[in-house]
Amino acid sequence: MWWSWKRSHPNTGYWNITPYKEKIAQRAAEEIAAGQVINLGIGIPTLIPKYLPDDKPVFIHSENGILGMGPRCRPGTEDRNLIDAGGNYVSLMKEASFFDSALSFALVRGGRLDLAFLGTLEVSESGDLANWIIPGKFSPGIGGGMELAQKSRRLIVTSTHTDRNGRPKILRECTLPLTAKGCVDTIITELAVIDVTPEGLVLREIAEGVDLDEVIRKTEAPLVVPQQDLPRF
Amino acid sequence: MIDKRTSIEKALERVRDGDRVMVGGFGVPGTPFTLINGLLGKGTRGLTLIKNEANEDGMGLSRLIEAGRARKLICSHLGLNATVIGMMNRNEIDVEFYPQGILAEKIRAGGAGLMGILTDIGLDTILENEKQCIEIEGQRALVEPALRADVAFIHAFMADDFGNLVYQKSARNFNPLMATAADTVIAEVEAIVDTGDLDPEHVHTPGAFVDHVVVMEEITSEYGVLEHHAL
């Protein structure tokens, strides 16, 4: 679980370099189909629910043993025994259920989780994900990230296109230890929507007002660019 | 009638220096703060602690670790605890991380009298380096030995005198798993009812797994809503 980053690294500035995070979350929400069971990692993914239309019910899984989480509680309505995996006080949908930690991950590993959204440090051309450790600098543990990455039926990475130093996060090969190999299906950044395919990274959409050259320049891995005009988001 | 109600002092006599202690909870919900604080007061040391995380700085399990009572911590992550991360980085405590659901399954296996589990979680990552890898039905798998403890600290919402337990909402988490996986199981409970008053359909942990029931005298502020996590 990636709730850790902000608090254990308050000075990295990582969380201040995402002026486009709402845009990423809004675009990410469009990838969700009604009725899906989804899990939201910390950071940008937690912004996704507000972009889900009311007529599109989805069932949000929380690693600590909830399926069917509702929005965060309004002040004064918190229940001390009801938090999400990031420690936030949450409400429930009427379909909600509670279960223990083993069953919670049985749902994930057993193939009942349709879609997970995770942030990342690096992602590779072949869909490798690296988001849990920077040896010697950042090692808060594994949490549920490895199982979500490896076993979710579909994994979408929501992330800024580059790191805070402007370096590409989408690489030919990850340099950091992997969370899971070949697990990423789609990458959504403030610049582009990119699918991981057997033919490589295929550019599916470009953000409004962004040049194709900028996307290519800020992506270390080669991009397959379709001939036709790309949709904008 | 069997009555497992015990004073906290008497129950904690079962914990000795060097013990492996499993502690329920995920964040505040389900964390047995009363038992942890009791153990802190008792001065037991050299412990190996097993918990999802170490609570936040200055709370719950973190207090035991900060006081130097733990030799080792087996957990899933420490994201909300910079103090324990610092101690880990300075080698003041040995920390073993597992993927959260694998930690749960290792405990479940320990409680179920199994020797371990086989999993593909962690294959092709650095987790593979120090683990036994086998081939089963043509696929590679990592061997994860089962986990048991000398003592488990459980927090439940309600118990009867026999030790049947009921958890509440997201306070269930690791508690029912750990309640099966220790030689001595101590449950602190917010409320107690007479045996027979719990609906057997609604019992989460059967009393056979529970050795001692400590009825909490008060729900201290540690169990309450953390303002910094509220909107």
Short mmCIF file of C-alpha atoms in Angstrom, two decimals:
data_model
loop_
_atom_site.label_atom_id
_atom_site.label_comp_id
_atom_site.label_asym_id
_atom_site.label_seq_id
_atom_site.Cartn_x
_atom_site.Cartn_y
_atom_site.Cartn_z
CA MET A 1 0.00 0.00 0.00
CA TRP A 2 1.38 3.34 -0.99
CA TRP A 3 -0.08 5.55 1.65
CA SER A 4 3.42 5.72 2.96
CA TRP A 5 5.06 7.99 0.50
CA LYS A 6 3.81 11.35 1.55
CA ARG A 7 4.32 10.93 5.26
CA SER A 8 7.61 9.09 5.25
CA HIS A 9 9.05 11.41 2.62
CA PRO A 10 7.51 14.78 3.37
CA ASN A 11 10.40 16.68 1.88
CA THR A 12 10.92 14.92 -1.39
CA GLY A 13 8.47 17.22 -3.11
CA TYR A 14 7.07 14.25 -4.95
CA TRP A 15 3.56 15.27 -4.05
CA ASN A 16 4.02 18.84 -5.15
CA ILE A 17 4.92 18.08 -8.73
CA THR A 18 1.50 16.84 -9.75
CA PRO A 19 -0.44 19.91 -10.86
CA TYR A 20 -2.09 17.68 -13.44
CA LYS A 21 -3.11 14.97 -11.02
CA GLU A 22 -6.78 15.85 -11.28
CA LYS A 23 -6.56 15.55 -15.04
CA ILE A 24 -4.92 12.15 -14.74
CA ALA A 25 -7.55 10.97 -12.25
CA GLN A 26 -10.39 12.22 -14.47
CA ARG A 27 -9.02 10.40 -17.49
CA ALA A 28 -8.34 7.27 -15.41
CA ALA A 29 -11.96 7.17 -14.25
CA GLU A 30 -13.06 6.67 -17.88
CA GLU A 31 -11.28 3.31 -17.90
CA ILE A 32 -13.65 1.88 -15.29
CA ALA A 33 -16.70 -0.09 -16.37
CA ALA A 34 -19.91 -0.22 -14.33
CA GLY A 35 -19.97 -3.06 -11.82
CA GLN A 36 -16.22 -3.57 -11.66
CA VAL A 37 -14.34 -4.43 -8.48
CA ILE A 38 -11.44 -1.99 -8.24
CA ASN A 39 -8.60 -1.06 -5.91
CA LEU A 40 -7.13 2.42 -5.68
CA GLY A 41 -3.54 2.95 -4.63
CA ILE A 42 -2.53 6.07 -2.76
CA GLY A 43 -1.99 9.43 -4.41
CA ILE A 44 -3.61 10.12 -7.76
CA PRO A 45 -5.84 6.99 -7.70
CA THR A 46 -7.61 8.22 -4.56
CA LEU A 47 -8.91 11.17 -6.62
CA ILE A 48 -10.64 8.89 -9.12
CA PRO A 49 -13.98 8.25 -7.32
CA LYS A 50 -15.14 11.86 -7.65
CA TYR A 51 -14.99 11.50 -11.43
CA LEU A 52 -17.19 8.42 -11.48
CA PRO A 53 -20.73 9.18 -12.64
CA ASP A 54 -23.48 8.26 -10.17
CA ASP A 55 -25.07 5.89 -12.66
CA LYS A 56 -21.91 3.80 -12.79
CA PRO A 57 -21.64 1.83 -9.55
CA VAL A 58 -18.22 0.34 -8.85
CA PHE A 59 -17.12 -1.65 -5.85
CA ILE A 60 -13.98 -0.35 -4.22
CA HIS A 61 -11.85 -2.91 -2.41
CA SER A 62 -9.64 -1.90 0.50
CA GLU A 63 -6.80 -4.22 1.55
CA ASN A 64 -7.68 -4.00 5.23
CA GLY A 65 -10.87 -5.95 4.65
CA ILE A 66 -13.61 -3.94 2.97
CA LEU A 67 -15.43 -4.33 -0.32
CA GLY A 68 -17.86 -1.56 -1.23
CA MET A 69 -16.24 1.51 0.29
CA GLY A 70 -18.06 4.79 -0.10
CA PRO A 71 -16.61 8.31 0.02
CA ARG A 72 -14.52 9.62 2.92
CA CYS A 73 -16.57 10.63 5.95
CA ARG A 74 -17.70 14.18 6.52
CA PRO A 75 -16.19 15.68 9.68
CA GLY A 76 -17.98 14.38 12.75
CA THR A 77 -19.31 11.22 11.09
CA GLU A 78 -16.14 9.11 11.39
CA ASP A 79 -16.28 5.59 12.84
CA ARG A 80 -13.09 4.70 14.73
CA ASN A 81 -13.35 1.13 13.41
CA LEU A 82 -13.83 1.99 9.77
CA ILE A 83 -10.80 3.14 7.80
CA ASP A 84 -9.39 2.46 4.36
CA ALA A 85 -5.91 1.06 3.87
CA GLY A 86 -4.50 4.58 3.96
CA GLY A 87 -6.00 5.30 7.38
CA ASN A 88 -8.78 7.58 6.08
CA TYR A 89 -12.23 7.30 7.65
CA VAL A 90 -14.63 6.05 5.02
CA SER A 91 -18.32 5.38 4.50
CA LEU A 92 -19.93 2.29 3.01
CA MET A 93 -22.13 1.41 0.05
CA LYS A 94 -25.15 -0.72 0.80
CA GLU A 95 -23.43 -3.66 -0.93
CA ALA A 96 -20.48 -3.48 1.48
CA SER A 97 -18.92 -6.41 3.32
CA PHE A 98 -16.07 -6.91 5.79
CA PHE A 99 -13.53 -9.72 5.88
CA ASP A 100 -10.12 -10.65 7.26
CA SER A 101 -6.75 -9.93 5.64
CA ALA A 102 -6.35 -13.42 4.17
CA LEU A 103 -9.69 -13.26 2.40
CA SER A 104 -8.96 -9.71 1.31
CA PHE A 105 -5.97 -10.93 -0.68
CA ALA A 106 -7.74 -14.09 -1.80
CA LEU A 107 -9.99 -11.67 -3.66
CA VAL A 108 -6.93 -10.05 -5.23
CA ARG A 109 -4.83 -13.12 -6.03
CA GLY A 110 -7.83 -15.28 -6.91
CA GLY A 111 -8.78 -13.09 -9.85
CA ARG A 112 -11.82 -11.25 -8.50
CA LEU A 113 -10.18 -7.83 -8.66
CA ASP A 114 -11.02 -6.42 -12.09
CA LEU A 115 -8.84 -3.36 -12.05
CA ALA A 116 -6.19 -1.71 -9.90
CA PHE A 117 -4.67 1.75 -10.17
CA LEU A 118 -1.18 2.30 -8.77
CA GLY A 119 1.35 5.08 -8.82
CA THR A 120 4.91 4.36 -9.83
CA LEU A 121 8.53 5.33 -9.69
CA GLU A 122 9.37 3.61 -12.99
CA VAL A 123 7.57 1.53 -15.59
CA SER A 124 9.21 -0.33 -18.48
CA GLU A 125 8.45 -0.91 -22.12
CA SER A 126 7.37 -4.46 -21.31
CA GLY A 127 5.08 -3.40 -18.45
CA ASP A 128 7.45 -4.03 -15.54
CA LEU A 129 6.52 -1.93 -12.52
CA ALA A 130 8.96 -0.55 -9.93
CA ASN A 131 7.30 1.37 -7.13
CA TRP A 132 8.21 -0.06 -3.75
CA ILE A 133 11.84 0.54 -2.97
CA ILE A 134 14.76 2.84 -3.71
CA PRO A 135 17.59 0.89 -2.10
CA GLY A 136 19.27 2.91 0.60
CA LYS A 137 16.77 5.76 0.37
CA PHE A 138 13.18 4.59 0.49
CA SER A 139 12.15 1.24 1.91
CA PRO A 140 8.82 1.44 3.72
CA GLY A 141 7.97 -2.16 2.93
CA ILE A 142 5.86 -4.00 0.41
CA GLY A 143 2.28 -3.69 1.66
CA GLY A 144 -0.31 -4.96 -0.78
CA GLY A 145 1.35 -3.47 -3.85
CA MET A 146 3.06 -6.59 -5.15
CA GLU A 147 -0.10 -8.67 -5.07
CA LEU A 148 -2.21 -5.90 -6.59
CA ALA A 149 0.33 -5.42 -9.37
CA GLN A 150 0.84 -9.08 -10.13
CA LYS A 151 -2.73 -10.36 -9.81
CA SER A 152 -5.19 -7.63 -10.65
CA ARG A 153 -6.88 -8.58 -13.93
CA ARG A 154 -5.96 -5.18 -15.30
CA LEU A 155 -3.38 -2.74 -13.94
CA ILE A 156 -3.35 0.94 -14.81
CA VAL A 157 -0.45 3.11 -13.75
CA THR A 158 -1.43 6.69 -13.00
CA SER A 159 1.59 8.89 -12.71
CA THR A 160 3.29 12.06 -13.80
CA HIS A 161 5.12 11.42 -17.04
CA THR A 162 8.49 12.40 -15.56
CA ASP A 163 9.95 12.51 -12.06
CA ARG A 164 10.51 15.69 -10.09
CA ASN A 165 13.84 16.19 -11.80
CA GLY A 166 12.21 15.95 -15.21
CA ARG A 167 13.61 12.51 -15.93
CA PRO A 168 11.41 10.04 -17.81
CA LYS A 169 9.62 7.43 -15.70
CA ILE A 170 8.67 5.33 -18.73
CA LEU A 171 11.89 3.48 -19.52
CA ARG A 172 13.21 0.71 -21.72
CA GLU A 173 14.12 -1.21 -18.56
CA CYS A 174 13.43 -0.36 -14.94
CA THR A 175 16.55 0.52 -12.96
CA LEU A 176 14.91 0.01 -9.54
CA PRO A 177 13.95 -3.37 -8.02
CA LEU A 178 10.68 -4.54 -9.53
CA THR A 179 7.32 -4.71 -7.83
CA ALA A 180 6.18 -7.15 -10.49
CA LYS A 181 7.26 -8.10 -13.98
CA GLY A 182 5.12 -7.47 -17.06
CA CYS A 183 2.08 -6.45 -15.02
CA VAL A 184 1.14 -3.02 -16.40
CA ASP A 185 -1.60 -2.80 -19.04
CA THR A 186 -2.02 0.95 -19.44
CA ILE A 187 -0.15 4.08 -18.39
CA ILE A 188 -2.05 7.35 -17.88
CA THR A 189 -0.03 10.53 -17.37
CA GLU A 190 -0.75 14.24 -17.70
CA LEU A 191 0.58 13.98 -21.28
CA ALA A 192 -0.71 10.73 -22.70
CA VAL A 193 -2.55 7.44 -22.46
CA ILE A 194 -0.25 4.58 -23.43
CA ASP A 195 -1.06 0.88 -23.75
CA VAL A 196 1.50 -1.84 -23.07
CA THR A 197 1.19 -4.34 -25.93
CA PRO A 198 3.26 -7.23 -27.31
CA GLU A 199 4.35 -4.77 -30.03
CA GLY A 200 5.59 -2.30 -27.45
CA LEU A 201 4.16 0.88 -25.96
CA VAL A 202 1.32 2.16 -28.13
CA LEU A 203 0.26 5.79 -27.82
CA ARG A 204 -3.53 5.84 -27.56
CA GLU A 205 -4.33 9.46 -26.64
CA ILE A 206 -2.55 12.77 -26.12
CA ALA A 207 -3.53 15.48 -23.68
CA GLU A 208 -5.10 18.66 -25.04
CA GLY A 209 -2.44 21.20 -26.03
CA VAL A 210 0.47 18.74 -25.92
CA ASP A 211 2.74 18.10 -28.92
CA LEU A 212 3.55 14.60 -30.00
CA ASP A 213 7.23 15.59 -29.92
CA GLU A 214 6.99 16.45 -26.22
CA VAL A 215 5.51 13.02 -25.39
CA ILE A 216 8.22 11.25 -27.37
CA ARG A 217 10.97 13.41 -25.84
CA LYS A 218 9.79 12.74 -22.29
CA THR A 219 9.44 8.98 -22.83
CA GLU A 220 12.69 7.02 -22.78
CA ALA A 221 11.13 3.85 -24.19
CA PRO A 222 10.19 3.85 -27.88
CA LEU A 223 6.53 4.62 -28.62
CA VAL A 224 4.44 3.13 -31.37
CA VAL A 225 2.53 6.10 -32.80
CA PRO A 226 -0.52 5.23 -34.92
CA GLN A 227 -0.82 6.93 -38.31
CA GLN A 228 -4.20 8.55 -37.71
CA ASP A 229 -4.88 11.62 -35.56
CA LEU A 230 -4.85 10.66 -31.92
CA PRO A 231 -7.82 11.47 -29.68
CA ARG A 232 -7.24 14.26 -27.15
CA PHE A 233 -8.20 14.19 -23.48
CA MET B 1 -19.26 -23.04 32.79
CA ILE B 2 -15.84 -22.18 31.46
CA ASP B 3 -14.87 -18.59 32.18
CA LYS B 4 -11.73 -17.33 30.46
CA ARG B 5 -11.93 -13.82 31.85
CA THR B 6 -8.51 -12.94 33.28
CA SER B 7 -6.91 -9.80 34.69
CA ILE B 8 -4.46 -8.16 32.32
CA GLU B 9 -1.61 -8.74 34.81
CA LYS B 10 -2.34 -12.45 35.00
CA ALA B 11 -2.75 -12.82 31.24
CA LEU B 12 0.53 -11.01 30.54
CA GLU B 13 2.40 -13.41 32.84
CA ARG B 14 2.30 -15.72 29.84
CA VAL B 15 4.65 -13.46 27.86
CA ARG B 16 8.34 -14.01 28.49
CA ASP B 17 11.56 -12.34 27.35
CA GLY B 18 12.50 -13.45 23.85
CA ASP B 19 8.97 -14.54 22.89
CA ARG B 20 7.47 -14.23 19.44
CA VAL B 21 4.34 -12.12 19.79
CA MET B 22 1.70 -11.66 17.09
CA VAL B 23 -0.31 -8.47 17.36
CA GLY B 24 -3.57 -7.88 15.51
CA GLY B 25 -4.65 -4.63 13.90
CA PHE B 26 -4.29 -2.59 10.73
CA GLY B 27 -3.70 0.99 11.76
CA VAL B 28 -5.78 1.82 14.83
CA PRO B 29 -8.73 -0.53 14.19
CA GLY B 30 -8.09 -3.91 15.75
CA THR B 31 -4.85 -2.93 17.46
CA PRO B 32 -4.84 -4.22 21.08
CA PHE B 33 -3.41 -1.05 22.62
CA THR B 34 -4.35 -2.10 26.16
CA LEU B 35 -2.35 -5.35 25.98
CA ILE B 36 0.56 -3.64 24.23
CA ASN B 37 0.73 -0.91 26.87
CA GLY B 38 0.52 -3.56 29.58
CA LEU B 39 3.46 -5.41 28.07
CA LEU B 40 5.38 -2.15 27.83
CA GLY B 41 4.79 -1.57 31.55
CA LYS B 42 5.92 -5.08 32.37
CA GLY B 43 9.31 -4.54 30.73
CA THR B 44 9.45 -7.74 28.67
CA ARG B 45 12.29 -7.58 26.15
CA GLY B 46 14.04 -9.34 23.30
CA LEU B 47 10.71 -9.79 21.55
CA THR B 48 10.05 -10.75 17.96
CA LEU B 49 6.92 -8.86 16.98
CA ILE B 50 4.63 -9.86 14.12
CA LYS B 51 2.10 -7.30 12.94
CA ASN B 52 0.87 -5.82 9.65
CA GLU B 53 2.60 -2.53 10.49
CA ALA B 54 4.05 -0.89 13.57
CA ASN B 55 1.23 1.63 14.13
CA GLU B 56 2.15 5.28 13.82
CA ASP B 57 5.02 6.91 15.71
CA GLY B 58 4.40 6.96 19.47
CA MET B 59 1.38 4.67 19.32
CA GLY B 60 0.75 0.99 19.99
CA LEU B 61 3.44 -1.33 18.69
CA SER B 62 5.71 1.59 17.91
CA ARG B 63 5.99 2.35 21.64
CA LEU B 64 7.37 -1.14 22.34
CA ILE B 65 9.84 -0.82 19.48
CA GLU B 66 10.87 2.73 20.41
CA ALA B 67 11.53 1.48 23.98
CA GLY B 68 13.98 -1.07 22.58
CA ARG B 69 11.93 -4.09 23.60
CA ALA B 70 11.92 -5.75 20.19
CA ARG B 71 14.78 -7.56 18.56
CA LYS B 72 12.91 -8.15 15.35
CA LEU B 73 9.79 -7.05 13.53
CA ILE B 74 8.00 -9.14 10.92
CA CYS B 75 5.53 -6.98 9.02
CA SER B 76 4.17 -5.86 5.69
CA HIS B 77 5.09 -2.19 5.63
CA LEU B 78 6.06 0.77 7.82
CA GLY B 79 4.79 3.57 5.65
CA LEU B 80 3.27 5.67 8.42
CA ASN B 81 6.11 5.25 10.87
CA ALA B 82 9.26 7.22 10.13
CA THR B 83 10.62 6.46 13.61
CA VAL B 84 10.72 2.69 13.09
CA ILE B 85 12.00 3.13 9.52
CA GLY B 86 14.83 5.18 11.03
CA MET B 87 15.56 2.47 13.61
CA MET B 88 15.56 -0.12 10.82
CA ASN B 89 17.98 1.96 8.73
CA ARG B 90 20.29 2.33 11.74
CA ASN B 91 20.13 -1.45 12.32
CA GLU B 92 18.56 -0.96 15.75
CA ILE B 93 15.90 -3.48 14.84
CA ASP B 94 15.84 -6.30 12.35
CA VAL B 95 12.84 -5.92 10.01
CA GLU B 96 11.45 -8.61 7.70
CA PHE B 97 8.90 -7.44 5.10
CA TYR B 98 6.36 -9.66 3.37
CA PRO B 99 3.65 -8.85 0.85
CA GLN B 100 0.58 -8.17 2.96
CA GLY B 101 -1.56 -11.07 1.78
CA ILE B 102 1.39 -13.45 1.94
CA LEU B 103 1.99 -12.43 5.55
CA ALA B 104 -1.68 -13.20 6.19
CA GLU B 105 -1.42 -16.61 4.48
CA LYS B 106 1.78 -17.53 6.37
CA ILE B 107 -0.08 -16.87 9.61
CA ARG B 108 -3.15 -18.70 8.37
CA ALA B 109 -0.99 -21.70 7.46
CA GLY B 110 0.63 -21.61 10.90
CA GLY B 111 -2.78 -21.57 12.50
CA ALA B 112 -4.04 -24.36 10.28
CA GLY B 113 -1.21 -26.72 11.20
CA LEU B 114 0.37 -26.48 7.76
CA MET B 115 4.09 -26.11 7.18
CA GLY B 116 3.93 -23.34 4.62
CA ILE B 117 2.45 -22.11 1.37
CA LEU B 118 3.54 -21.96 -2.26
CA THR B 119 3.11 -18.73 -4.18
CA ASP B 120 4.16 -16.92 -7.34
CA ILE B 121 4.00 -13.55 -5.58
CA GLY B 122 7.48 -12.07 -5.59
CA LEU B 123 8.84 -14.17 -8.47
CA ASP B 124 11.15 -12.11 -10.72
CA THR B 125 11.71 -9.62 -7.89
CA ILE B 126 14.41 -9.29 -5.23
CA LEU B 127 12.13 -11.25 -2.87
CA GLU B 128 13.17 -14.33 -4.80
CA ASN B 129 16.79 -14.00 -3.72
CA GLU B 130 16.57 -15.43 -0.24
CA LYS B 131 13.68 -17.82 -0.67
CA GLN B 132 13.46 -21.45 -1.65
CA CYS B 133 12.07 -21.81 -5.16
CA ILE B 134 10.51 -25.05 -6.37
CA GLU B 135 8.69 -26.24 -9.45
CA ILE B 136 5.14 -27.51 -9.16
CA GLU B 137 3.01 -28.64 -12.10
CA GLY B 138 5.46 -26.98 -14.46
CA GLN B 139 5.40 -23.60 -12.71
CA ARG B 140 7.94 -21.96 -10.45
CA ALA B 141 6.81 -21.17 -6.93
CA LEU B 142 8.33 -19.61 -3.84
CA VAL B 143 8.12 -21.54 -0.58
CA GLU B 144 6.84 -19.38 2.28
CA PRO B 145 7.15 -21.22 5.60
CA ALA B 146 4.22 -20.95 8.00
CA LEU B 147 4.38 -18.44 10.86
CA ARG B 148 3.41 -19.16 14.46
CA ALA B 149 4.01 -17.29 17.68
CA ASP B 150 4.32 -17.96 21.39
CA VAL B 151 1.61 -15.44 22.16
CA ALA B 152 -1.03 -13.58 20.13
CA PHE B 153 -2.56 -10.27 21.24
CA ILE B 154 -6.04 -9.89 19.81
CA HIS B 155 -8.50 -7.01 19.93
CA ALA B 156 -12.16 -7.93 19.56
CA PHE B 157 -15.33 -5.95 19.95
CA MET B 158 -17.21 -8.53 21.98
CA ALA B 159 -16.63 -11.87 23.67
CA ASP B 160 -18.54 -14.30 25.80
CA ASP B 161 -17.02 -15.99 28.85
CA PHE B 162 -16.02 -18.98 26.74
CA GLY B 163 -13.90 -16.74 24.51
CA ASN B 164 -16.02 -16.69 21.37
CA LEU B 165 -15.05 -13.46 19.63
CA VAL B 166 -16.80 -10.95 17.39
CA TYR B 167 -14.85 -8.25 15.57
CA GLN B 168 -16.13 -4.97 14.23
CA LYS B 169 -15.85 -3.53 10.71
CA SER B 170 -12.29 -2.96 9.53
CA ALA B 171 -10.99 -3.90 12.99
CA ARG B 172 -11.12 -7.57 11.95
CA ASN B 173 -8.08 -7.62 9.59
CA PHE B 174 -5.32 -9.89 11.00
CA ASN B 175 -7.03 -10.66 14.32
CA PRO B 176 -8.94 -13.86 13.43
CA LEU B 177 -5.85 -15.24 11.64
CA MET B 178 -3.48 -14.56 14.53
CA ALA B 179 -6.00 -15.98 17.00
CA THR B 180 -5.37 -19.38 15.40
CA ALA B 181 -1.60 -19.18 15.18
CA ALA B 182 -0.17 -18.84 18.68
CA ASP B 183 0.38 -21.17 21.63
CA THR B 184 -1.26 -18.65 23.97
CA VAL B 185 -4.00 -16.37 22.71
CA ILE B 186 -4.99 -13.31 24.76
CA ALA B 187 -7.98 -11.29 23.58
CA GLU B 188 -8.79 -7.85 24.90
CA VAL B 189 -12.46 -7.07 24.40
CA GLU B 190 -14.59 -3.96 24.60
CA ALA B 191 -17.66 -5.80 25.83
CA ILE B 192 -18.44 -9.16 27.43
CA VAL B 193 -21.68 -11.12 27.41
CA ASP B 194 -22.74 -14.33 29.10
CA THR B 195 -21.95 -17.52 27.26
CA GLY B 196 -25.00 -18.31 25.19
CA ASP B 197 -25.80 -14.70 24.39
CA LEU B 198 -23.77 -14.57 21.17
CA ASP B 199 -25.50 -15.98 18.11
CA PRO B 200 -23.29 -18.91 17.00
CA GLU B 201 -23.89 -17.82 13.40
CA HIS B 202 -22.14 -14.54 14.14
CA VAL B 203 -19.05 -15.77 16.01
CA HIS B 204 -15.90 -14.88 14.06
CA THR B 205 -13.33 -16.71 16.21
CA PRO B 206 -14.47 -19.84 18.06
CA GLY B 207 -13.64 -19.81 21.75
CA ALA B 208 -11.46 -22.91 21.43
CA PHE B 209 -8.72 -20.69 20.00
CA VAL B 210 -8.78 -18.22 22.88
CA ASP B 211 -7.01 -18.81 26.21
CA HIS B 212 -7.61 -15.53 28.07
CA VAL B 213 -10.21 -12.79 27.76
CA VAL B 214 -9.22 -9.42 29.19
CA VAL B 215 -12.22 -7.10 29.48
CA MET B 216 -11.07 -3.54 28.84
CA GLU B 217 -11.85 -1.08 31.59
CA GLU B 218 -12.04 1.84 29.21
CA ILE B 219 -11.72 2.70 25.54
CA THR B 220 -8.75 5.03 25.82
CA SER B 221 -8.09 7.86 23.38
CA GLU B 222 -5.68 5.69 21.36
CA TYR B 223 -8.68 3.77 20.05
CA GLY B 224 -10.40 6.95 18.91
CA VAL B 225 -10.54 8.86 15.65
CA LEU B 226 -7.15 10.23 14.59
CA GLU B 227 -7.72 13.85 13.63
CA HIS B 228 -4.91 13.88 11.08
CA HIS B 229 -6.71 11.19 9.08
CA ALA B 230 -10.09 12.96 9.17
CA LEU B 231 -11.24 15.47 6.58
#
